[in-house]
CSV table of C-alpha atoms in Angstrom, one decimal:
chain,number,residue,atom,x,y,z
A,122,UNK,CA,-0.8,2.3,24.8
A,123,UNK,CA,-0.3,5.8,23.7
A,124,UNK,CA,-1.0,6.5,20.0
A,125,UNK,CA,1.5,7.0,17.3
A,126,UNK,CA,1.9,10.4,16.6
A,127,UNK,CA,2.8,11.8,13.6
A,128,UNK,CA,3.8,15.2,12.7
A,129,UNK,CA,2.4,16.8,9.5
A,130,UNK,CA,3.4,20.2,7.9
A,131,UNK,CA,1.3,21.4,6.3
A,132,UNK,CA,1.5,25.3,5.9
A,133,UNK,CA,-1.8,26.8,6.7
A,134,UNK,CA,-5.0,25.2,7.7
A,135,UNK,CA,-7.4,26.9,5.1
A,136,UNK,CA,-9.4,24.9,2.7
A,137,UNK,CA,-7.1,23.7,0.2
A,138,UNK,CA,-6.6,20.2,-1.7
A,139,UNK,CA,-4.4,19.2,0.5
A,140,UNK,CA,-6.2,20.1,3.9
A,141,UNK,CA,-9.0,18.4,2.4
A,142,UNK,CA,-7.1,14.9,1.7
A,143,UNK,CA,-5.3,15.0,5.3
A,144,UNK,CA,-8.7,16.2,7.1
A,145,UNK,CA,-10.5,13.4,5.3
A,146,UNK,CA,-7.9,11.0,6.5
A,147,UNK,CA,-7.9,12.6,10.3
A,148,UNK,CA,-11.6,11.9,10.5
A,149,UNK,CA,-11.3,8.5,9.9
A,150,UNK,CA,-8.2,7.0,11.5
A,151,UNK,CA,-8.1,4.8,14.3
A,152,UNK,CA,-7.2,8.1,16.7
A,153,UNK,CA,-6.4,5.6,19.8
A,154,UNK,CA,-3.6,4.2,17.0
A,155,UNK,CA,-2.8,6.9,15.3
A,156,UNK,CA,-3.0,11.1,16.1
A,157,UNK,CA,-2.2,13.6,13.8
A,158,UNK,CA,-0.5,16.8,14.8
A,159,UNK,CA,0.1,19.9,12.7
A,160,UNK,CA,2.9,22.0,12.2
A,161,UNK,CA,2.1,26.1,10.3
A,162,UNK,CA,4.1,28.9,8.7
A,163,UNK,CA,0.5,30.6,7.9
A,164,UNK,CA,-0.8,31.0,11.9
A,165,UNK,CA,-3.6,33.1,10.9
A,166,UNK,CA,-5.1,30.8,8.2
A,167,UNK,CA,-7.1,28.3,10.7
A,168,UNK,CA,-10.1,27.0,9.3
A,169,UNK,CA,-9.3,23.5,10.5
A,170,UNK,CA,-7.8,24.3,14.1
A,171,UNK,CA,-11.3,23.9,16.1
A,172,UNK,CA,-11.7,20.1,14.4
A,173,UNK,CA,-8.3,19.7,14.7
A,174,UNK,CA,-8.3,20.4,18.7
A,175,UNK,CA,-11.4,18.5,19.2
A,176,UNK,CA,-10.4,15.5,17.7
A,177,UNK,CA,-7.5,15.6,19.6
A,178,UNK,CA,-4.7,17.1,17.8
A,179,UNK,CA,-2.0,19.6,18.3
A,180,UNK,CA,-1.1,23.2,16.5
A,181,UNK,CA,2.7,24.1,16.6
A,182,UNK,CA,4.0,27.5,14.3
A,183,UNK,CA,7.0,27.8,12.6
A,184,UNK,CA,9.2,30.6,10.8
A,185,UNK,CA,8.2,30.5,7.1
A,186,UNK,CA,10.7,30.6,4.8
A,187,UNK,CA,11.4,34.7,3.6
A,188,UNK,CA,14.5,35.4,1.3
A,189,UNK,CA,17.4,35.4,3.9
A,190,UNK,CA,16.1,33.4,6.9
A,191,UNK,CA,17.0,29.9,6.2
A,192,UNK,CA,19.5,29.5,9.4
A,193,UNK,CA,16.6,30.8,11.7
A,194,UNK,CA,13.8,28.1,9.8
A,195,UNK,CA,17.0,25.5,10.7
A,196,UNK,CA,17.5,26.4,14.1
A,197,UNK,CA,13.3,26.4,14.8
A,198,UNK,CA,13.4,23.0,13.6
A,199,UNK,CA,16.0,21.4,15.2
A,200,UNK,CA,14.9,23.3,18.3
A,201,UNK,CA,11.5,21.6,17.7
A,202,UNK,CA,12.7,18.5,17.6
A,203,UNK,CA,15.1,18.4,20.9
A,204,UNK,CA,12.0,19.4,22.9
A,205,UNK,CA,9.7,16.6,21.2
A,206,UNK,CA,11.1,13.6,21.0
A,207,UNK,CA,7.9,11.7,20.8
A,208,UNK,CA,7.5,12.0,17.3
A,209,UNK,CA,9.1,9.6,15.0
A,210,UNK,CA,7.8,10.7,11.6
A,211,UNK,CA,7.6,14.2,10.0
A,212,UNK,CA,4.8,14.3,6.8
A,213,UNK,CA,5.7,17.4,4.6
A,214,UNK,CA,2.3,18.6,2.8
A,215,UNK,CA,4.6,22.0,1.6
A,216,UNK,CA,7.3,21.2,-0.9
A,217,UNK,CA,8.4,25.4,-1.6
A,218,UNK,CA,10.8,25.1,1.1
A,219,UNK,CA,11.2,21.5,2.7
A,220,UNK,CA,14.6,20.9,1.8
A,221,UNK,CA,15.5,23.6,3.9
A,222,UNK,CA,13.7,21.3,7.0
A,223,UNK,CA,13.9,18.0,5.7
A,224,UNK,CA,17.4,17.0,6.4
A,225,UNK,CA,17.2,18.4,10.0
A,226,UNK,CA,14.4,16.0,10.7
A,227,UNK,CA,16.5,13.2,9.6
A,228,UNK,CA,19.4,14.8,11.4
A,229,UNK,CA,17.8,13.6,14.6
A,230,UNK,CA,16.1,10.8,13.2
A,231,UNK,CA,12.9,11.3,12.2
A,232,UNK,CA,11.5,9.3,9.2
A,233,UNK,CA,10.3,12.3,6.4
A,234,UNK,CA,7.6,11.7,3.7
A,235,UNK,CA,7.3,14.6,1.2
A,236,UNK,CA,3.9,14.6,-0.2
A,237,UNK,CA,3.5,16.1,-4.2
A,238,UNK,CA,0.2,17.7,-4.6
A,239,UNK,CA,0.2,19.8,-7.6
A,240,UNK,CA,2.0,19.7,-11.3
A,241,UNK,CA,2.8,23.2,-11.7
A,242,UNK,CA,4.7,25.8,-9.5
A,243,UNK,CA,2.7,28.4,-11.9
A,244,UNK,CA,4.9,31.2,-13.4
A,245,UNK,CA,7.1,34.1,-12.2
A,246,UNK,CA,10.6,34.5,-10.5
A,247,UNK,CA,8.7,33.0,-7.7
A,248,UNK,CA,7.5,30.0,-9.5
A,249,UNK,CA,11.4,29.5,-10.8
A,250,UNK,CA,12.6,30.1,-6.9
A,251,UNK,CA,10.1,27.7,-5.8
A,252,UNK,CA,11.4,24.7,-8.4
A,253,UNK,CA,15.6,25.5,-7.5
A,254,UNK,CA,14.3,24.5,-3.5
A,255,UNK,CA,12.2,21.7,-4.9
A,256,UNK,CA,14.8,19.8,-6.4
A,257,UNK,CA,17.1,18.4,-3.6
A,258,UNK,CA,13.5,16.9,-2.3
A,259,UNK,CA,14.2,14.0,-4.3
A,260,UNK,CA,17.3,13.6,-2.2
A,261,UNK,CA,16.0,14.5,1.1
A,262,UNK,CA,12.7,12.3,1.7
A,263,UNK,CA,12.8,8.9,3.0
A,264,UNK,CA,9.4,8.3,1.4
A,265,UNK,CA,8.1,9.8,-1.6
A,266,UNK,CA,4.5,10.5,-1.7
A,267,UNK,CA,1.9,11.9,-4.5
A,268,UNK,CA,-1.4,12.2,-5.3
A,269,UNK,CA,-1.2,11.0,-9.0
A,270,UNK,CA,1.6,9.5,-11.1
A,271,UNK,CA,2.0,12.7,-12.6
A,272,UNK,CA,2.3,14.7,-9.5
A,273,UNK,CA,5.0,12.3,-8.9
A,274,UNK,CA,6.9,12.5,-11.8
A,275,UNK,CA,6.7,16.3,-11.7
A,276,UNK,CA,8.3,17.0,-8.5
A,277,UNK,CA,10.8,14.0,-8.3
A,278,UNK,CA,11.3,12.5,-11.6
A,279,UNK,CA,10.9,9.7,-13.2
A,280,UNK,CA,13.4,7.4,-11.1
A,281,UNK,CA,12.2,8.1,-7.9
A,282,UNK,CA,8.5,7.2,-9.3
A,283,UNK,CA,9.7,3.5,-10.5
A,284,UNK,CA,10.9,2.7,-6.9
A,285,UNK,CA,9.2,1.2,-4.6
A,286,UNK,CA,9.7,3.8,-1.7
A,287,UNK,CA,7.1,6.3,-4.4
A,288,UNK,CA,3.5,5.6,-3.1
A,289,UNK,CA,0.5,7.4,-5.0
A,290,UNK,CA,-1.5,8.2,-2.1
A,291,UNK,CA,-5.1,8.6,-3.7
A,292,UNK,CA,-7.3,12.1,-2.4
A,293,UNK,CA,-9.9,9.9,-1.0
A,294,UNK,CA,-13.3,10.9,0.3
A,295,UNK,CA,-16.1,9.8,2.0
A,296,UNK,CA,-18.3,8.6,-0.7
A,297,UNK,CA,-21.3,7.9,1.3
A,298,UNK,CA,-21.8,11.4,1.9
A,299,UNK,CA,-21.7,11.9,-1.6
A,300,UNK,CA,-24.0,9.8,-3.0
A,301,UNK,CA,-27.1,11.0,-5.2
A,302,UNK,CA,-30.6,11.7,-2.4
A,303,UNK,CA,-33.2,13.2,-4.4
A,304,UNK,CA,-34.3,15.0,-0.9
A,305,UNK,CA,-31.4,16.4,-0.7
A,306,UNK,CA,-31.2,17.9,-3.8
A,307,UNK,CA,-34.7,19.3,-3.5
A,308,UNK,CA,-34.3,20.9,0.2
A,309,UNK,CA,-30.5,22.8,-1.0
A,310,UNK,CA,-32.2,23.9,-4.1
A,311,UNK,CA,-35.3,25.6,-1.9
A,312,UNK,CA,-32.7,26.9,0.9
A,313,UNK,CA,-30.7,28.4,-2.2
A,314,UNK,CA,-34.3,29.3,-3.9
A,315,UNK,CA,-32.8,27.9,-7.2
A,316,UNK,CA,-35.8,25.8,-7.5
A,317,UNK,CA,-36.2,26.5,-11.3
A,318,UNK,CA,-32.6,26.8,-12.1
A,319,UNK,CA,-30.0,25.4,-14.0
A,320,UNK,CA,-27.4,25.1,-11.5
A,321,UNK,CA,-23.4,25.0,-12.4
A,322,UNK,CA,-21.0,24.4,-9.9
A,323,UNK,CA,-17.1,24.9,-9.1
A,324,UNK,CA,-15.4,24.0,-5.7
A,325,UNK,CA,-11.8,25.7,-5.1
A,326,UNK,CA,-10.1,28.3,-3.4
A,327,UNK,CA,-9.9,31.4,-4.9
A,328,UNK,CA,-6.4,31.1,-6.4
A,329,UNK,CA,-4.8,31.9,-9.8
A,330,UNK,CA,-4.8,28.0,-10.8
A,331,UNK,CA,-8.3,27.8,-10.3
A,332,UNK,CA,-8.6,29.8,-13.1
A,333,UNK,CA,-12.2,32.1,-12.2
A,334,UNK,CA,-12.1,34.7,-14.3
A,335,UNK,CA,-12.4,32.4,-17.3
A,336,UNK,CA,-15.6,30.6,-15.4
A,337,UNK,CA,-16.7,33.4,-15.0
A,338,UNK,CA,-16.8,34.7,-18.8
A,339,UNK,CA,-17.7,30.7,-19.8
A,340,UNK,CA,-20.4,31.2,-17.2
A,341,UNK,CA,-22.1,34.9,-18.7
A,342,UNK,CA,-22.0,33.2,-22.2
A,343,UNK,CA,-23.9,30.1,-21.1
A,344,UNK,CA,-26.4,32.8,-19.3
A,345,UNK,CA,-27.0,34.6,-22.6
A,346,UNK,CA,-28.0,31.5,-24.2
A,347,UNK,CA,-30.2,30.0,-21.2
A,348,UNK,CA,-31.5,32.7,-18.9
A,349,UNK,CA,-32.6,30.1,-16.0
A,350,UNK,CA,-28.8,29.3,-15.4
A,351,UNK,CA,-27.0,29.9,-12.1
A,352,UNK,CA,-23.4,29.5,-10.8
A,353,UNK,CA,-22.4,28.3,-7.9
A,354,UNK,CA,-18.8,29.2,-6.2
A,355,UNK,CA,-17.6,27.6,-3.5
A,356,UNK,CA,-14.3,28.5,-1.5
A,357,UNK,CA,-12.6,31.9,-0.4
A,358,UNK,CA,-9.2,33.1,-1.2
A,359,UNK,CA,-6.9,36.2,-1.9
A,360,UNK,CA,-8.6,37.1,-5.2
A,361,UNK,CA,-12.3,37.5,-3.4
A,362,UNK,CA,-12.0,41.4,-4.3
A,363,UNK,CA,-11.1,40.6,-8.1
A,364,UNK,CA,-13.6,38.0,-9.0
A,365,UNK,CA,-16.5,40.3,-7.3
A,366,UNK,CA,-15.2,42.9,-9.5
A,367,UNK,CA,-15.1,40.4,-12.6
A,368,UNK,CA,-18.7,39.6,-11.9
A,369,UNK,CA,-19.9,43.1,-11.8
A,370,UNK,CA,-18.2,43.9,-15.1
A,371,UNK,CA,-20.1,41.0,-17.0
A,372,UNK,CA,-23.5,42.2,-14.8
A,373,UNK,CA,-24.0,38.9,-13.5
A,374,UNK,CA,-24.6,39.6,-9.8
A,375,UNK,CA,-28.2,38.1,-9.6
A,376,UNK,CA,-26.4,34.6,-11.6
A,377,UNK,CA,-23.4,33.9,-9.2
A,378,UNK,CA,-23.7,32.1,-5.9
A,379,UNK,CA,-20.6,33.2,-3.3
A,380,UNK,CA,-21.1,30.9,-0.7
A,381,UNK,CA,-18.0,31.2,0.8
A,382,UNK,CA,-16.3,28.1,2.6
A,383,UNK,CA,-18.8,25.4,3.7
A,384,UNK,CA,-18.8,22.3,5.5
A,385,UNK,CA,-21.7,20.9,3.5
A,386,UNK,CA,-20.1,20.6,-0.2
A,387,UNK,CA,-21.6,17.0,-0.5
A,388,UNK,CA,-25.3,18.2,-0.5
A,389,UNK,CA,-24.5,21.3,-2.7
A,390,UNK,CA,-23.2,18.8,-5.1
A,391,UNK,CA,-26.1,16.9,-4.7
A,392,UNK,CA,-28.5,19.8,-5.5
A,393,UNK,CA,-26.2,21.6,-8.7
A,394,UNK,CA,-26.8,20.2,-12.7
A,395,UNK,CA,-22.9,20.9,-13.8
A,396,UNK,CA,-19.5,21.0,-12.3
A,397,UNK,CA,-17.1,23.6,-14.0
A,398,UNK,CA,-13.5,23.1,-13.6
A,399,UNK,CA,-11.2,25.1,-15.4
A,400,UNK,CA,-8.2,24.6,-13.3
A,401,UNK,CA,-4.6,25.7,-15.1
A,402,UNK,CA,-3.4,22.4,-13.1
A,403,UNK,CA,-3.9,20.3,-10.9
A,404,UNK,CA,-2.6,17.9,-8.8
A,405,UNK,CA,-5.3,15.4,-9.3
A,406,UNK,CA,-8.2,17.6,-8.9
A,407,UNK,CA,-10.3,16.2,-5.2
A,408,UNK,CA,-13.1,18.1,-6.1
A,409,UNK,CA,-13.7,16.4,-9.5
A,410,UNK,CA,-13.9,13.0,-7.2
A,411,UNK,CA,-16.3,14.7,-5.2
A,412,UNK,CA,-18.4,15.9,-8.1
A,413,UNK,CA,-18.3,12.4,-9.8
A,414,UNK,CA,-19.5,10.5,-6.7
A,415,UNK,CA,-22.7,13.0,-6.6
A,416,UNK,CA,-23.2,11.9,-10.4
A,417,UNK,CA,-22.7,15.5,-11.9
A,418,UNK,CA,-21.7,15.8,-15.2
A,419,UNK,CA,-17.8,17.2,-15.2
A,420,UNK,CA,-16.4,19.8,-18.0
A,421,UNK,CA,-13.1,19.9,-16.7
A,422,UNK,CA,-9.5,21.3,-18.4
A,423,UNK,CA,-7.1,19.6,-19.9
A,424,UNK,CA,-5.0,20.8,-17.0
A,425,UNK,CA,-6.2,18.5,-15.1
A,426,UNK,CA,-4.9,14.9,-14.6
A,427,UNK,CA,-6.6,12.3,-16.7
A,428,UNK,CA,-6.3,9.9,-13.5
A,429,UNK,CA,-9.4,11.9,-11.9
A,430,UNK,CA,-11.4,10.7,-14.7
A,431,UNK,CA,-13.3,7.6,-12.7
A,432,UNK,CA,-16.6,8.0,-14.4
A,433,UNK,CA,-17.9,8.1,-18.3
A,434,UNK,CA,-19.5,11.4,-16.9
A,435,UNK,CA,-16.2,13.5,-17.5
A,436,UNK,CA,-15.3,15.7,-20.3
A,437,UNK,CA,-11.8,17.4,-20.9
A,438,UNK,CA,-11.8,20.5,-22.5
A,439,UNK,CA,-9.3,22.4,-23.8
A,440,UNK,CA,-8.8,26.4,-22.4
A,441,UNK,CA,-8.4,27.6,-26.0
A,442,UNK,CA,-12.1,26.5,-27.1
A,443,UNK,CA,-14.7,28.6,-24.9
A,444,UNK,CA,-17.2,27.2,-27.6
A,445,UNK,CA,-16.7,24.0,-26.7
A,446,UNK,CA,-17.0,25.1,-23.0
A,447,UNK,CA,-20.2,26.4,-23.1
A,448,UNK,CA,-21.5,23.9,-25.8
A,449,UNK,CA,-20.8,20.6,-23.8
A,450,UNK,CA,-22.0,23.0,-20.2
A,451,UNK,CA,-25.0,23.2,-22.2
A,452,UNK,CA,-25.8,19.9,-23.5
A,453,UNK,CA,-25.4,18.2,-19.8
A,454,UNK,CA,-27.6,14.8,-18.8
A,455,UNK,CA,-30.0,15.1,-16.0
A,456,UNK,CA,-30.0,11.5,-14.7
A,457,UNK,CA,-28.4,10.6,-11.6
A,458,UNK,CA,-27.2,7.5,-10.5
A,459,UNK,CA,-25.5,5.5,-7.7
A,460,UNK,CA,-21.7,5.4,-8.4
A,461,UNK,CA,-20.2,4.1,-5.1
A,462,UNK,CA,-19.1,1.0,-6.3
A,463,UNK,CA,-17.0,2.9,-9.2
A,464,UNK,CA,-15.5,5.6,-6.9
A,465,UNK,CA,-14.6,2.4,-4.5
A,466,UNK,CA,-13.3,0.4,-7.2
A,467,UNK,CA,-10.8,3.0,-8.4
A,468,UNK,CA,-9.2,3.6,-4.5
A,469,UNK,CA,-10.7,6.9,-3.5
A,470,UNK,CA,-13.5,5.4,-0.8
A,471,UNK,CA,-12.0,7.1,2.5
A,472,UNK,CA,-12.4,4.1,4.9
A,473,UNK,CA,-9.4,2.1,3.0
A,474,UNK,CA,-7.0,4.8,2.2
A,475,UNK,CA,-7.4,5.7,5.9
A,476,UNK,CA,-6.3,2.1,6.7
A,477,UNK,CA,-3.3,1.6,4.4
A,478,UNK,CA,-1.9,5.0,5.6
A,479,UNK,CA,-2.3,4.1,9.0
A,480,UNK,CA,-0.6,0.8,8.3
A,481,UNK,CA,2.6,2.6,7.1
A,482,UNK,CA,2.6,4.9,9.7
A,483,UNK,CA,3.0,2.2,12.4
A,484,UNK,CA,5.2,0.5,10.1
A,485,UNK,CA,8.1,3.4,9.7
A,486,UNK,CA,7.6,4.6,13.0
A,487,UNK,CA,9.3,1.2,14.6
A,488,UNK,CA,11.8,1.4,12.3
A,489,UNK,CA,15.0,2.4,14.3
């Protein structure tokens, strides 16, 4: 039999939170059950595509939503779908716009799952723009999924989270790759030659709600006071340019790490002291999963979900106290332990999330 396909949109294919979860679950599907193909508005934001290929999916580009162009983001859908009928559900990963394409799926009778990854729209005429198209999405979905309760109750309301078609779909990872190896550690601290260092950490694209420029200014306090410090930034994004330029205002070139996008986030984990996350929101916060199933002690916002707390190593800090930033950055514990049975425990362990999606999946696709 051929597999199930299903059809997810998902914007771009950059790192992001999302691309992360869906990636994670891609990997470890049953792929002769179940094959994930993707649908863009970004087409040059392809990070993804090569993995995407190999393991066997497809790539298909459509009109992004821009002021005046709804009828032609209709027409591209429904023209999608006549010449595709072998898809049966339609998993929406962008929420900005999908009540503009959501009812067209269903038009022809494709079961739709909205996903919510976030809690904030940010600020802005755009932000307000983005929550007047939101709103119908509570009307629109067949299935309603999100990555924490409050995720949930933030882009659908509180009804729609008390029934039983509202699934919290947990950002699982692969926690074996994550767990604490003292070799590890030691061979990324001598590629990185931070050998004698302190080493923070923050994973994220480099997006307002990540929130760098404060890091950055928590980061140069916590240098004054211990010289042997280093920070570490993982991810890329449009404000590259403007946290270089922040890092050369507060003279902390030989401190900060750019590493770019990697593929090997588990082992840097593995060989950092601190994770630093001053997110403005968050979704749930995937990362913070990450860095709790290397063992790294966590200062993380109060931004931030309190569902992503799955360890006693996490502290929530409020973004009007930098002195209690760089206090509790300072007083970190060293230890390291094995916490795979905790990150299983709580539902974010890869191999069963993958399962129970693939489940529904068959499920909703039979259902005529």
């Amino acid at each position: 039999m051929e597999p199930v396909r299903i059809l997810h949109m998902i914007g771009s294919l950059n790192i992001g939170g999302s691309q992360t979860m869906i990636m994670n679950i891609y990997r470890n599907i049953d792929r002769e059950k179940i094959q994930f193909d993707f649908v863009l508005d970004e087409p040059d934001e392809t990070y993804f595509a090569k993995e995407i290929e190999f393991l066997g999916g497809k790539i298909f580009v459509m009109p992004k939503l821009k002021n005046v162009n709804i009828r032609e983001v209709r027409r591209a859908w429904a023209m999608f779908w006549k010449e595709h009928p072998e898809y049966r559900v339609l998993h929406s990963h962008v929420r900005s716009y999908a009540s503009i394409y959501l009812p067209v799926a269903r038009k022809y009778g494709i079961r739709t799952i909205i996903h919510s990854h976030s809690i904030s729209n940010g600020k802005g005429i755009q932000a307000i723009v983005k929550s007047v198209l939101q709103y119908p999405l509570r009307y629109c979905a067949d299935y309603f999924f999100s990555c924490s309760l409050e995720a949930g109750k933030w882009l659908y309301g509180k009804k729609i989270v008390n029934k039983r078609e509202h699934i919290i779909m947990k950002n699982a990872i692969d926690t074996r790759k994550y767990l604490f190896n003292p070799e590890v550690r030691n061979r990324v601290r001598r590629e990185l030659n931070i050998e004698d260092k302190i080493a923070y950490i923050h994973v994220g694209r480099f997006h307002p709600a990540k929130n760098h420029m404060f890091l950055l200014e928590i980061f140069c306090e916590i240098y004054k006071r211990q010289r042997e410090s280093i920070l570490i930034l993982i991810g890329d994004g449009e404000l590259k340019d403007q946290i270089i330029k922040k890092i050369e205002e507060l003279d902390i070139q030989e401190n900060v790490l750019l590493l770019g996008n990697r593929d090997d986030v588990n082992e840097l984990l593995q060989g950092s002291d601190c994770f630093l996350f001053p997110s403005l929101w968050e979704g749930l916060g995937v990362a913070a999963i990450e860095a709790q199933a290397a063992d790294l002690p966590c200062v993380l916002s109060e931004g931030i979900p309190r569902d992503v707390a799955l360890s006693d190593r996490c502290i929530f800090v409020s973004l009007d106290n930098k002195d209690a930033w760089i206090e509790n950055a300072l007083n970190i514990e060293f230890s390291r332990n094995d916490t795979f049975q905790k990150i299983e425990k709580a539902g974010y362990d890869i191999l069963s999330t993958a399962e129970q999606l693939q489940k529904f999946y068959i499920e909703i696709s039979q259902i005529s």
